[in-house]
C-alpha positions as semicolon CSV with decimal commas, in nm:
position;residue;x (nm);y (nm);z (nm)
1;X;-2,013;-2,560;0,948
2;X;-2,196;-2,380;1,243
3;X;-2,093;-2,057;1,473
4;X;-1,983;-2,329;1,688
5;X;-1,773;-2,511;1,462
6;X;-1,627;-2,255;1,214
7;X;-1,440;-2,354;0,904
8;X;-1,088;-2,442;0,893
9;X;-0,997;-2,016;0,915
10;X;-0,599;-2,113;1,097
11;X;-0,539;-1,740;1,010
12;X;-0,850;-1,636;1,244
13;X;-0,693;-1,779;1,554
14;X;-0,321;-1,657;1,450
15;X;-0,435;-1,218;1,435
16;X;-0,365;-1,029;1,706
17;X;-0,676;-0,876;1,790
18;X;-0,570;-0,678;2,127
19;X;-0,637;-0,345;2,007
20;X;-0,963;-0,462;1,858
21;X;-1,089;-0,483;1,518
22;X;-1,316;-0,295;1,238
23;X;-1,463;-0,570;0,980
24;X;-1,576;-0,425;0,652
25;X;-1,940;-0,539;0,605
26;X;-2,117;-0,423;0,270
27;X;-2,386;-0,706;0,349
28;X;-2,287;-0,921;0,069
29;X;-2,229;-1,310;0,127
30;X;-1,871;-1,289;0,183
31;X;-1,879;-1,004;0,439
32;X;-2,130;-1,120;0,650
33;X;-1,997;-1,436;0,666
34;X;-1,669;-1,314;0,775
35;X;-1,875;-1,068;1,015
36;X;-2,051;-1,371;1,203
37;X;-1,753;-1,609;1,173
38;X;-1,582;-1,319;1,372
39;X;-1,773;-1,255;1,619
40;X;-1,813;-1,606;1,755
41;X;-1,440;-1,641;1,708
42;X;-1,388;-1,268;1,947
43;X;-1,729;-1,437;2,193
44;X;-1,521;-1,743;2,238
45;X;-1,164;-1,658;2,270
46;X;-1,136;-1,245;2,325
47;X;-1,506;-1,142;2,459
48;X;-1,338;-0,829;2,524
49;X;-1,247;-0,732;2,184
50;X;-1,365;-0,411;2,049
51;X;-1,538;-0,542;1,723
52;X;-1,707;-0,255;1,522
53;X;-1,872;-0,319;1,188
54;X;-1,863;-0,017;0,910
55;X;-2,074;-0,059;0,583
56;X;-1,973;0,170;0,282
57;X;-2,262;0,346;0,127
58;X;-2,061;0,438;-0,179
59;X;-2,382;0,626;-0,338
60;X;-2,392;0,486;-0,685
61;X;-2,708;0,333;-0,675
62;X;-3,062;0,399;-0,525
63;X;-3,093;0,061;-0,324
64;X;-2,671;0,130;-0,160
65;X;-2,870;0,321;0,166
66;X;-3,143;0,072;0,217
67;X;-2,912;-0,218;0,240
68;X;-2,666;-0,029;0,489
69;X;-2,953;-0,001;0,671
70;X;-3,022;-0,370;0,675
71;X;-2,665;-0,485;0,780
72;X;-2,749;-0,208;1,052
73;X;-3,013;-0,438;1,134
74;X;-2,826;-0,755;1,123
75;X;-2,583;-0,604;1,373
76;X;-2,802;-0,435;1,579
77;X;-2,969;-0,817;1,636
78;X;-2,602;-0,975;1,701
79;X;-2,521;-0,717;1,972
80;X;-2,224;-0,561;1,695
81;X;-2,159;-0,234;1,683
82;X;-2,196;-0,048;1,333
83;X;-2,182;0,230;1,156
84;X;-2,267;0,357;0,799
85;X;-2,013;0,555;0,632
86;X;-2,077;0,728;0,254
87;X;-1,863;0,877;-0,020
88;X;-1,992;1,131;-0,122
89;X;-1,892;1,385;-0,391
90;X;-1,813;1,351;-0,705
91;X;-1,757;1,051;-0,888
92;X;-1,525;0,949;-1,168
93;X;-1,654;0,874;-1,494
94;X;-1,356;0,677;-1,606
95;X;-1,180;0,407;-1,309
96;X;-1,474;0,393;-1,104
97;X;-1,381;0,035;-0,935
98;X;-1,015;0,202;-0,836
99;X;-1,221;0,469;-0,689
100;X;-1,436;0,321;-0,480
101;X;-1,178;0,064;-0,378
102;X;-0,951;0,394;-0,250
103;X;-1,208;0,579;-0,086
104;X;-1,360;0,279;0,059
105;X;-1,013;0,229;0,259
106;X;-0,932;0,598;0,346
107;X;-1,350;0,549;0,525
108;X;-1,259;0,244;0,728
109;X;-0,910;0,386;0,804
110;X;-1,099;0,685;0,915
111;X;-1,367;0,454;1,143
112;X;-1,035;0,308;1,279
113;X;-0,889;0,591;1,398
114;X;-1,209;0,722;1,555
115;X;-1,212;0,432;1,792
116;X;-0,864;0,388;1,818
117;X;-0,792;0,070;1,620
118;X;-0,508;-0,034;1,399
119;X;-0,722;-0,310;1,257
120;X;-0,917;-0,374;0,962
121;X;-1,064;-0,741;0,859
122;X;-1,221;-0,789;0,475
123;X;-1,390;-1,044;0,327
124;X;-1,188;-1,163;0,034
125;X;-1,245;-1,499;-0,035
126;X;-1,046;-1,735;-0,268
127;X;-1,274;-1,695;-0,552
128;X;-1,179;-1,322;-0,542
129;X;-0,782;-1,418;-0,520
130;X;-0,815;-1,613;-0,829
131;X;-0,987;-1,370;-1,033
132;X;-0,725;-1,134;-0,957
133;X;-0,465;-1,348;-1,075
134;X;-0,685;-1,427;-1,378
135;X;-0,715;-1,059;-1,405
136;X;-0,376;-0,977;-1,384
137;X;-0,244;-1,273;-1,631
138;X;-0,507;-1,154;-1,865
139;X;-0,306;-0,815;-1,900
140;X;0,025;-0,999;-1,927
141;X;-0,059;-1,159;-2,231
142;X;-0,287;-0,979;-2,341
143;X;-0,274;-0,894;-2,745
144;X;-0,040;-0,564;-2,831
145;X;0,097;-0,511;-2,504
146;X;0,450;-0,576;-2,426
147;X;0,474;-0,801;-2,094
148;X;0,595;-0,652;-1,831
149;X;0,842;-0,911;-1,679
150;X;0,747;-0,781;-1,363
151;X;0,917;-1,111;-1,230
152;X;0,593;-1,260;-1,062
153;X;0,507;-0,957;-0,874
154;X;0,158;-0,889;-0,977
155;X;0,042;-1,300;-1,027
156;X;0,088;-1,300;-0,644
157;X;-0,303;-1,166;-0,594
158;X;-0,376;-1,028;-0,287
159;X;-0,175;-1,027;-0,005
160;X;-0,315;-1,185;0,345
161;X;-0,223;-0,883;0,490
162;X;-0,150;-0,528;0,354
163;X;-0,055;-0,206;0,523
164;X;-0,272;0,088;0,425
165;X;-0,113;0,478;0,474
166;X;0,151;0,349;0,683
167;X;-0,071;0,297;0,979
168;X;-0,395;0,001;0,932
169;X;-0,320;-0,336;0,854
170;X;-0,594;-0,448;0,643
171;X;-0,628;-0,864;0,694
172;X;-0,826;-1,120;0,469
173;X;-0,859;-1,399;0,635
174;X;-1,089;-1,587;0,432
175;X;-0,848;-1,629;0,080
176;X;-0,835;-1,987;0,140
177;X;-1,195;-1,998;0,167
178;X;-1,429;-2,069;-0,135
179;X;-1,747;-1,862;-0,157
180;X;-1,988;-2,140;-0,226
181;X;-1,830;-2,263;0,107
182;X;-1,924;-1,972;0,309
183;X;-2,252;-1,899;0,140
184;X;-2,339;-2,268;0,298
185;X;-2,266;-2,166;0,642
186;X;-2,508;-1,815;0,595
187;X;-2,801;-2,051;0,478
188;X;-2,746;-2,336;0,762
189;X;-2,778;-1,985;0,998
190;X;-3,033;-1,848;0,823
191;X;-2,886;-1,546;0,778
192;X;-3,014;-1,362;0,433
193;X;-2,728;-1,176;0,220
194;X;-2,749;-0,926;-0,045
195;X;-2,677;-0,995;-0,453
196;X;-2,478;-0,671;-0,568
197;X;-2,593;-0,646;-0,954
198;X;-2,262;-0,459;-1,022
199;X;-2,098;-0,719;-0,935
200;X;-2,238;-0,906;-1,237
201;X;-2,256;-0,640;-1,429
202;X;-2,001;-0,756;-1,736
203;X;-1,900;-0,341;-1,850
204;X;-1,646;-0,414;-1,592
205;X;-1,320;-0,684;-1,584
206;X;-1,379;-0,830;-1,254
207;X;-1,744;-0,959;-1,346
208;X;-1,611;-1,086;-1,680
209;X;-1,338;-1,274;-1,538
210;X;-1,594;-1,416;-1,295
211;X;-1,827;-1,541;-1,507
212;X;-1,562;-1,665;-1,770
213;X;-1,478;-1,861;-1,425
214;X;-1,791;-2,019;-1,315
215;X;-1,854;-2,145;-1,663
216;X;-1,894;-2,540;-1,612
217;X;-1,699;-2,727;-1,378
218;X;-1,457;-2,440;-1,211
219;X;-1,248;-2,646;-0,982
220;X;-0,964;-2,690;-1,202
221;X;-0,939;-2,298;-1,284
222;X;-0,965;-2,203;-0,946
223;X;-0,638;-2,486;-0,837
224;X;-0,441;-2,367;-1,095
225;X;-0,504;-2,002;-1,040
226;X;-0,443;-2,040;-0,662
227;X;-0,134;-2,272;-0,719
228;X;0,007;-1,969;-0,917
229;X;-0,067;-1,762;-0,666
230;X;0,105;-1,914;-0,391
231;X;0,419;-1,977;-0,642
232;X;0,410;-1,612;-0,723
233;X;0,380;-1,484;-0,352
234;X;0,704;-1,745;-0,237
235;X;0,929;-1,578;-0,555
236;X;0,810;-1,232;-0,435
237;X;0,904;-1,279;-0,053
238;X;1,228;-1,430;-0,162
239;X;1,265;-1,190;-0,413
240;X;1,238;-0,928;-0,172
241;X;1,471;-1,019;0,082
242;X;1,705;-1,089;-0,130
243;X;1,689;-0,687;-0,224
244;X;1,675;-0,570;0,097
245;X;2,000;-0,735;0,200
246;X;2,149;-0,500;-0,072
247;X;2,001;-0,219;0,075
248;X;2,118;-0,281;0,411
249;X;2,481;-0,349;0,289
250;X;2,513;-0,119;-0,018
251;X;2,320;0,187;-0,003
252;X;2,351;0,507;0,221
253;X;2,221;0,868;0,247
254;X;2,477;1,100;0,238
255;X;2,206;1,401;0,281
256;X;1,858;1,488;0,291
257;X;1,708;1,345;-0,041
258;X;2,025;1,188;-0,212
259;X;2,079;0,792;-0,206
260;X;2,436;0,643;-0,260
261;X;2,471;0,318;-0,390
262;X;2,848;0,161;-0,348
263;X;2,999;0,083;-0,685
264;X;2,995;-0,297;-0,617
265;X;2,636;-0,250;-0,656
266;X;2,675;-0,264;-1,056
267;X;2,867;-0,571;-1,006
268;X;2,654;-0,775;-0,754
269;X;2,668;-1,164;-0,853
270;X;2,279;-1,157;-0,784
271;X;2,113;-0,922;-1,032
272;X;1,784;-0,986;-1,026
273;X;1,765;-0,885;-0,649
274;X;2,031;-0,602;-0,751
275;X;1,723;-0,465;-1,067
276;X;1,424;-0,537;-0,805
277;X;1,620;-0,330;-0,535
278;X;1,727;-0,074;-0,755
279;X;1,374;-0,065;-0,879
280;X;1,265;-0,003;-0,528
281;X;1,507;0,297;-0,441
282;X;1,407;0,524;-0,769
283;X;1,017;0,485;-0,708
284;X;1,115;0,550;-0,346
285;X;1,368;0,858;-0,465
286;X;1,112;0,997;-0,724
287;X;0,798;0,952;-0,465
288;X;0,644;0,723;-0,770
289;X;0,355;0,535;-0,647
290;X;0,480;0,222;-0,883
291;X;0,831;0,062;-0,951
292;X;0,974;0,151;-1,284
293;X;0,946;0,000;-1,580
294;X;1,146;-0,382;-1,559
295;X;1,275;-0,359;-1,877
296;X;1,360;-0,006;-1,906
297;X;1,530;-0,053;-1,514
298;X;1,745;-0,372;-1,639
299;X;1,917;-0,156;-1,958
300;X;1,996;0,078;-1,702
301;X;2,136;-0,125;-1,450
302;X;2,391;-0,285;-1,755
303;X;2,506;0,091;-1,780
304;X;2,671;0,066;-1,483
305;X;2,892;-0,114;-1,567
306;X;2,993;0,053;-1,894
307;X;3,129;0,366;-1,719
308;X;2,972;0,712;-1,580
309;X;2,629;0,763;-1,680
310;X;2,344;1,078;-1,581
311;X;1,977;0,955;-1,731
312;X;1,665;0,980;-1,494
313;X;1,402;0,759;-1,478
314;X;1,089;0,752;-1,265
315;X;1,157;1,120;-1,178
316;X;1,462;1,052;-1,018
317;X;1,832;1,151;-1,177
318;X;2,068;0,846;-1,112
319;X;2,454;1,012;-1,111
320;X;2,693;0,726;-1,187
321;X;3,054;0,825;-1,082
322;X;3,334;0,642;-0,966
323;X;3,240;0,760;-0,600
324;X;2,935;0,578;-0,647
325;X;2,612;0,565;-0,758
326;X;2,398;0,830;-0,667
327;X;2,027;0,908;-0,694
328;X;1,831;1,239;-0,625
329;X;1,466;1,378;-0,708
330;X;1,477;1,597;-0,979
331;X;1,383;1,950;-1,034
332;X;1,093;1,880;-1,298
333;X;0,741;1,896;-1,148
334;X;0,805;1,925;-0,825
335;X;0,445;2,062;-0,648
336;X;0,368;2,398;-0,607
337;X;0,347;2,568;-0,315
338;X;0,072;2,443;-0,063
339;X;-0,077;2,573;0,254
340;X;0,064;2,358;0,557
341;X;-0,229;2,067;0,641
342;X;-0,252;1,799;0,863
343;X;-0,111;1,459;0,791
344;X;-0,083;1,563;0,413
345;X;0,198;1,352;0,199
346;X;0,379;1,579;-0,009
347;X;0,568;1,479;-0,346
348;X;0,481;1,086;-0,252
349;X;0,809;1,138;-0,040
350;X;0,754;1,327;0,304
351;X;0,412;1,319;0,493
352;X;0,364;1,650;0,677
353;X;0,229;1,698;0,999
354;X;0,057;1,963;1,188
355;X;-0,006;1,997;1,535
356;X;-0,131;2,431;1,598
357;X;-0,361;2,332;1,916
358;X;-0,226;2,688;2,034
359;X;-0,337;2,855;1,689
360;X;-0,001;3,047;1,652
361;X;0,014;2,960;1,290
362;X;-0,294;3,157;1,191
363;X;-0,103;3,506;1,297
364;X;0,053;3,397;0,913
365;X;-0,003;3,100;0,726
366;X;0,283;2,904;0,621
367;X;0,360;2,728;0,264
368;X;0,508;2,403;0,157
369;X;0,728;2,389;-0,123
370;X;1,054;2,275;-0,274
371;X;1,371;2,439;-0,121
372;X;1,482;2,586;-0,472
373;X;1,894;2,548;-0,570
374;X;2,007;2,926;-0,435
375;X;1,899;2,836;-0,098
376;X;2,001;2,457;-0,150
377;X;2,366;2,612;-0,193
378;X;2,396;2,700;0,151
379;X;2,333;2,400;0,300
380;X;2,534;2,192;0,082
381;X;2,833;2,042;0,253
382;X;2,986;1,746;0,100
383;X;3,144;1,479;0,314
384;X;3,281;1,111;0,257
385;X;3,346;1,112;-0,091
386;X;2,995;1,320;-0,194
387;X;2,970;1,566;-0,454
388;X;2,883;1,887;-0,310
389;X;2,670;1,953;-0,671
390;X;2,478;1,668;-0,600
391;X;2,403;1,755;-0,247
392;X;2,288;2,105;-0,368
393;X;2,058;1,907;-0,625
394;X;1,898;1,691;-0,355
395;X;1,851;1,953;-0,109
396;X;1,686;2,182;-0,368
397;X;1,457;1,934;-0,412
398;X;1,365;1,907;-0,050
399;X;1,015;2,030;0,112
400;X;1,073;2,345;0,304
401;X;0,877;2,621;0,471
402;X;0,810;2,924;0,359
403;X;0,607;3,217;0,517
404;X;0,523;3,582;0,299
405;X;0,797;3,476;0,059
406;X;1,069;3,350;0,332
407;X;1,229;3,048;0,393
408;X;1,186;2,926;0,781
409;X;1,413;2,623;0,660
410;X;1,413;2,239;0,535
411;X;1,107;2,042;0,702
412;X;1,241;1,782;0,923
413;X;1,589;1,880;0,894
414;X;1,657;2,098;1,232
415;X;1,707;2,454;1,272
416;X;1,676;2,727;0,977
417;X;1,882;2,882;0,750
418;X;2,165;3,127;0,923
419;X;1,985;3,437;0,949
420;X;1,627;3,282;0,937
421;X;1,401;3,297;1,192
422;X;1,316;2,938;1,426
423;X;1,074;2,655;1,252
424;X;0,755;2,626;1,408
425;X;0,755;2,355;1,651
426;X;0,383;2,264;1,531
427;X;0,492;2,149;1,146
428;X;0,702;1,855;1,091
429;X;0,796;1,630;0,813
430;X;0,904;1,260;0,794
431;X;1,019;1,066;0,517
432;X;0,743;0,855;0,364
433;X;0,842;0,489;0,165
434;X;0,667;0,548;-0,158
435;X;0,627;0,306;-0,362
436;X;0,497;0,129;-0,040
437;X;0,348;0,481;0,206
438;X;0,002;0,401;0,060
439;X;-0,039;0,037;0,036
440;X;0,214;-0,214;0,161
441;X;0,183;-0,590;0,103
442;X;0,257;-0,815;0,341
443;X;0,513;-0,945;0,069
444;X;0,719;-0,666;0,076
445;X;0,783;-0,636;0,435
446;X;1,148;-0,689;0,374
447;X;1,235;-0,430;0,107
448;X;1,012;-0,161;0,255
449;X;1,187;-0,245;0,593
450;X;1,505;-0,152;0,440
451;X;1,431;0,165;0,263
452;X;1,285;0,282;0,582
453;X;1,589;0,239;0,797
454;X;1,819;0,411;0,465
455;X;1,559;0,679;0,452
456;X;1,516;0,773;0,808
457;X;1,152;0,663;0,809
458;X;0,956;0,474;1,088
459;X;0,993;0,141;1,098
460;X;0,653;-0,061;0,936
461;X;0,434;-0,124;1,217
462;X;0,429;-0,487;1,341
463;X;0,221;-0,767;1,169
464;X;-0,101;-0,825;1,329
465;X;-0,071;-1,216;1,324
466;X;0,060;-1,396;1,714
467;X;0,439;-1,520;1,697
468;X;0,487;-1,399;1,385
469;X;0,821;-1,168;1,394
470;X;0,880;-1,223;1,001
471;X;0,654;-1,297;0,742
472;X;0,290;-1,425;0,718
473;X;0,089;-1,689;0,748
474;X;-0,017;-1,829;0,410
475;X;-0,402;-1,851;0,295
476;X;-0,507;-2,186;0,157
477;X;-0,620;-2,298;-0,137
């Protein structure tokens, strides 16, 4: 395994690298490997390619800067362009790992957009897909706490490709690749890496679960994990298409903020695409980062069919009437008013925009907040079988502008209120698909594709992967 002969990395030569690529590089084994494996890949087949290499300083410990510095080096030698990016600020004392992990993806989505590119490349190997499934098994039956019958979703590891804030796809080519395997290819090229002690530093889960793996002969614990894996993804894809064909068929938005689900809904022969779906549509109602509760979701779903019901669950009221189904955001903590910011996503349901390259919005600055029920009253007009109550409770829920205690009007909904003055042409709002507007799996396409098109929100951006108009190529074991 050489520059010239690469190992068998089918997903390499499958992305779509035409608007170039940003490869996350913290100098380890796995990164670099990926970093030099890419580069001869772009040399031979794309010379073109915009390749730029970004190293994380994440400033937890004294050496972090010096070894930037030599991946610098390393790129610097390889004719790669690089750049050093910290996090700086405070740290958390509790959920460090989910820290760094976040900010280390809103610093290479922010390298990306600097130079234009909708790519990002890691170096996730399969070693680091079967911990996570380890990981995530671990918690499942783990003493004292209740499994979550999350169907699969979470034994799936790590996706081959995920969306990140709507806009980056973030690929890892190398899951089908074992470490030991690439570590080879860095000493047969003589390239040096660098040992991370956190990352055998046993305080935290991931180190424990990989040294609980490498304990005497692994191979067996790593098939098994990866077999699971693969099992889980399949059930997941299938899972999810199977939910989004109810959303296409049986759900509709009536108004601004309020979801109606047909009555045949309750009844649908198929209910565990009918839960997973309606799972789906009260994280994406409530602007919840994570589905509901499965267990919690299922009880309510057999409601349905017992008659009318009002309950709320993942901050979202679910109406059931004989008109339908309906769901709508409810009026408990909702945010408070906010000053008007750039690219901001507000209530995990609407990401606001702002575009003042005149500066006409600093004559008076303008709030976000909820639209409040008097106001929502106004704008309520029930059509096609809709409660005008529960469009007034939707609405009120709704962001909206206001300016020295006035309401300019709903964001993203047209014109003011009669008697209000015009909405600035500089703010705008669009729906946003929480639980997916952060981080979107590459298993998920299908269900976040449908609860975009119900919602009004842009379609997710196409896969990064060559002939690929549906679904992704799957990493090897």
């Amino acid at each position: 395994m050489t520059l010239d002969t690469e190992p068998d990395l089918s997903d390499f030569s499958q992305i779509d690298f035409s608007n170039g690529a940003v490869a996350a590089v913290s100098g380890g084994s796995d990164s670099t490997a990926l970093l030099l494996l890419l580069k001869a890949h772009l040399d031979r087949n794309a010379p073109a390619t915009k390749l730029l290499a970004v190293t994380i300083d994440h400033q937890l410990r004294p050496q972090a800067a010096a070894e930037a510095q030599a991946v610098a080096r390393l790129c610097a030698a390889r004719g790669i362009a690089h750049r050093i990016l910290a996090w700086s600020g405070h740290k958390p004392s509790t959920g460090l790992p989910a820290a760094a992990r976040e900010a280390r993806y809103r610093l290479l989505a922010e390298a990306a957009d600097a130079e234009d590119i909708g790519l990002i490349l890691t170096g996730h190997t399969a070693d680091d897909q079967a911990e996570t499934v380890l990981m995530r098994q671990a918690r499942d039956d783990g003493p004292g706490e209740e499994r979550s019958r999350e169907e699969g979703r979470g034994l799936a590891g790590m996706a081959p490709a995920t969306l990140y804030d709507w806009r980056h796809w973030i690929v890892r080519p190398l899951l089908g690749i074992r470490r030991e395997a690439l570590r080879e290819f860095l000493r047969r090229e003589q390239v040096a890496w660098i040992e991370d002690p956190t990352n055998a530093d046993t305080a935290f889960e991931r180190p424990r679960v990989r040294a609980a793996l490498v304990e005497g002969d692994d191979a067996p614990r790593m098939a098994e994990a990866m077999a699971l894996a693969r099992k889980a993804a399949a059930e997941r894809e299938q899972l999810g298409h199977r939910a989004a064909m109810l959303i296409r068929s049986l759900a509709s938005r009536p108004a601004a903020g309020l979801v109606r689900l047909d009555r045949d809904f309750a009844t649908a022969a198929d209910s565990r695409a009918a839960i997973y779906a309606l799972r789906i549509l009260l994280a994406a109602t409530g602007g919840t980062a994570f589905l509901p509760d499965q267990a919690r979701s299922e009880a309510l779903f057999g409601r349905f069919r017992t008659g009318p019901l009002c309950a709320t669950l993942s901050r979202t009221v679910i109406d059931a009437r004989r008109t339908g189904i309906f769901l709508h955001r409810e009026l408990r903590d909702l945010p408070p008013a906010v000053a008007v910011s750039g690219n901001a996503l507000w209530d995990g349901r609407r990401r606001i925009t702002l575009d003042d390259s005149s500066g006409a919005l600093l004559i008076a600055p303008l709030l976000v907040a909820p639209l409040r029920p008097a106001l929502a009253a106004k704008r309520a007009i029930a059509g096609h079988g809709t409660p005008a109550s529960l469009v007034r409770a939707a609405l009120a829920a709704e962001p909206a502008l206001w300016r020295d205690g006035e309401c300019l009007g709903l964001l993203g909904e047209g014109p003011g209120l009669p008697g209000e003055g015009p909405m600035p042409a500089a703010v705008a709002a669009y729906p946003a698909v929480a639980p997916f507007a952060r981080f979107l799996p590459s298993f998920d396409l299908a269900p976040a594709d449908a609860v975009a098109a119900l919602l009004g929100a842009a379609p997710v951006p196409a896969v990064p992967f060559g002939g690929h108009s549906a679904g992704l190529p799957r990493a090897k074991a």
